[in-house]
Amino acid sequence: MRPVKEITLPYFDKGEEKEFYFDIKFVPNKVHEDIRELQNDIWFVQQTMDEMQEYLFEINHLKKENKKKFKEKIKELEELSKEKEDKLKRIANKDFFERRFETILFILESNGIKIEELYKRDFWNNCVDANIINQFLADVMQKDYVNKKKADVK
């Protein structure tokens, strides 16, 4: 018997918390490949954001100490921060969000999910937290690898 992942997908509708419930029975190999690519991009974005935060923290600290004394160090950190920002823009663009949405659609279609709202881009963009989307994709990836049958993406 094929493992089934019972999904509880929380979302907001006009300020009211709601949930959709559905089962994931089949995860095509293409989905595994797509999600791995998306997760790598997400990891890169998170790492880069963390590094940028460290640069900005250090810049602010140095500016408070003595701007003239640390002028070169501040300039160096600002350049590093700008480089990281440019890298982020290359990854966190419309293509990333389009690939993520297409992957979600493919999962839903492959499993015959009939909840119309789930097929709308606006639903995912306006009603579902980004961390819930990422958790949903992670749970889908784990469907065949875990003994736990129920997945709450809360």
CSV table of N, CA, C and O in Angstrom, one decimal, residues 6-12 17-21 128-139 148 150-154:
chain,number,residue,atom,x,y,z
A,6,GLU,N,-1.5,13.0,5.0
A,6,GLU,CA,-2.7,13.8,5.3
A,6,GLU,C,-2.2,15.2,5.5
A,6,GLU,O,-1.5,15.5,6.5
A,7,ILE,N,-2.6,16.1,4.7
A,7,ILE,CA,-2.2,17.5,4.8
A,7,ILE,C,-3.3,18.4,5.4
A,7,ILE,O,-4.4,18.3,5.1
A,8,THR,N,-2.8,19.2,6.4
A,8,THR,CA,-3.7,20.3,6.9
A,8,THR,C,-3.0,21.6,6.5
A,8,THR,O,-1.8,21.8,7.0
A,9,LEU,N,-3.6,22.3,5.7
A,9,LEU,CA,-3.0,23.6,5.2
A,9,LEU,C,-3.7,24.8,5.8
A,9,LEU,O,-4.8,25.1,5.3
A,10,PRO,N,-3.1,25.4,6.7
A,10,PRO,CA,-3.7,26.6,7.3
A,10,PRO,C,-3.6,27.8,6.4
A,10,PRO,O,-2.6,27.9,5.7
A,11,TYR,N,-4.6,28.7,6.4
A,11,TYR,CA,-4.5,29.9,5.6
A,11,TYR,C,-5.4,31.0,6.2
A,11,TYR,O,-6.1,30.7,7.2
A,12,PHE,N,-5.3,32.2,5.7
A,12,PHE,CA,-6.2,33.3,6.2
A,12,PHE,C,-7.1,33.7,5.1
A,12,PHE,O,-6.7,33.8,4.0
A,17,GLU,N,-8.7,32.7,10.4
A,17,GLU,CA,-7.9,31.5,10.2
A,17,GLU,C,-8.7,30.3,9.8
A,17,GLU,O,-9.8,30.1,10.4
A,18,LYS,N,-8.3,29.7,8.7
A,18,LYS,CA,-9.0,28.5,8.2
A,18,LYS,C,-8.0,27.4,7.8
A,18,LYS,O,-6.8,27.7,7.8
A,19,GLU,N,-8.5,26.3,7.4
A,19,GLU,CA,-7.7,25.2,7.0
A,19,GLU,C,-8.3,24.4,5.9
A,19,GLU,O,-9.5,24.2,5.9
A,20,PHE,N,-7.5,23.9,5.0
A,20,PHE,CA,-7.9,22.9,4.0
A,20,PHE,C,-7.3,21.6,4.4
A,20,PHE,O,-6.2,21.5,4.9
A,21,TYR,N,-8.0,20.5,4.1
A,21,TYR,CA,-7.5,19.2,4.4
A,21,TYR,C,-7.6,18.4,3.1
A,21,TYR,O,-8.6,18.4,2.4
A,128,VAL,N,-1.6,32.5,2.3
A,128,VAL,CA,-0.8,31.5,2.9
A,128,VAL,C,0.6,32.1,3.3
A,128,VAL,O,1.2,32.7,2.4
A,129,ASP,N,1.0,31.9,4.5
A,129,ASP,CA,2.3,32.4,4.9
A,129,ASP,C,3.4,31.6,4.2
A,129,ASP,O,3.3,30.4,3.9
A,130,ALA,N,4.5,32.3,3.9
A,130,ALA,CA,5.6,31.7,3.1
A,130,ALA,C,6.2,30.5,3.8
A,130,ALA,O,6.5,29.5,3.2
A,131,ASN,N,6.3,30.6,5.2
A,131,ASN,CA,6.8,29.4,5.9
A,131,ASN,C,5.9,28.2,5.8
A,131,ASN,O,6.3,27.1,5.8
A,132,ILE,N,4.6,28.4,5.7
A,132,ILE,CA,3.6,27.3,5.5
A,132,ILE,C,3.8,26.7,4.1
A,132,ILE,O,3.8,25.5,4.0
A,133,ILE,N,4.0,27.5,3.1
A,133,ILE,CA,4.3,27.0,1.8
A,133,ILE,C,5.6,26.1,1.8
A,133,ILE,O,5.6,25.0,1.3
A,134,ASN,N,6.6,26.6,2.4
A,134,ASN,CA,7.9,25.9,2.5
A,134,ASN,C,7.7,24.6,3.2
A,134,ASN,O,8.2,23.6,2.8
A,135,GLN,N,6.9,24.6,4.3
A,135,GLN,CA,6.7,23.4,5.1
A,135,GLN,C,5.8,22.4,4.3
A,135,GLN,O,6.1,21.2,4.4
A,136,PHE,N,4.9,22.9,3.6
A,136,PHE,CA,4.1,22.0,2.7
A,136,PHE,C,5.0,21.3,1.7
A,136,PHE,O,4.9,20.1,1.6
A,137,LEU,N,5.8,22.0,1.1
A,137,LEU,CA,6.8,21.4,0.1
A,137,LEU,C,7.7,20.4,0.8
A,137,LEU,O,7.9,19.3,0.2
A,138,ALA,N,8.2,20.7,2.0
A,138,ALA,CA,9.0,19.8,2.7
A,138,ALA,C,8.3,18.5,3.1
A,138,ALA,O,8.8,17.4,3.0
A,139,ASP,N,7.0,18.7,3.5
A,139,ASP,CA,6.2,17.5,3.9
A,139,ASP,C,5.9,16.6,2.7
A,139,ASP,O,6.0,15.4,2.8
A,148,LYS,N,5.5,8.5,9.9
A,148,LYS,CA,4.4,9.3,10.3
A,148,LYS,C,3.4,9.6,9.2
A,148,LYS,O,3.9,10.0,8.1
A,150,LYS,N,0.5,11.5,9.2
A,150,LYS,CA,-0.2,12.8,9.2
A,150,LYS,C,0.8,13.9,9.2
A,150,LYS,O,1.7,13.9,9.9
A,151,ALA,N,0.6,14.9,8.3
A,151,ALA,CA,1.5,16.1,8.2
A,151,ALA,C,0.6,17.3,8.5
A,151,ALA,O,-0.3,17.6,7.8
A,152,ASP,N,1.0,18.0,9.6
A,152,ASP,CA,0.4,19.3,9.8
A,152,ASP,C,1.5,20.3,9.4
A,152,ASP,O,2.6,20.3,10.0
A,153,VAL,N,1.1,21.2,8.5
A,153,VAL,CA,2.1,22.2,8.0
A,153,VAL,C,1.9,23.5,8.8
A,153,VAL,O,2.3,24.5,8.4
A,154,LYS,N,1.4,23.3,10.0
A,154,LYS,CA,1.3,24.5,10.9
A,154,LYS,C,2.6,24.9,11.5
A,154,LYS,O,3.4,24.1,11.7
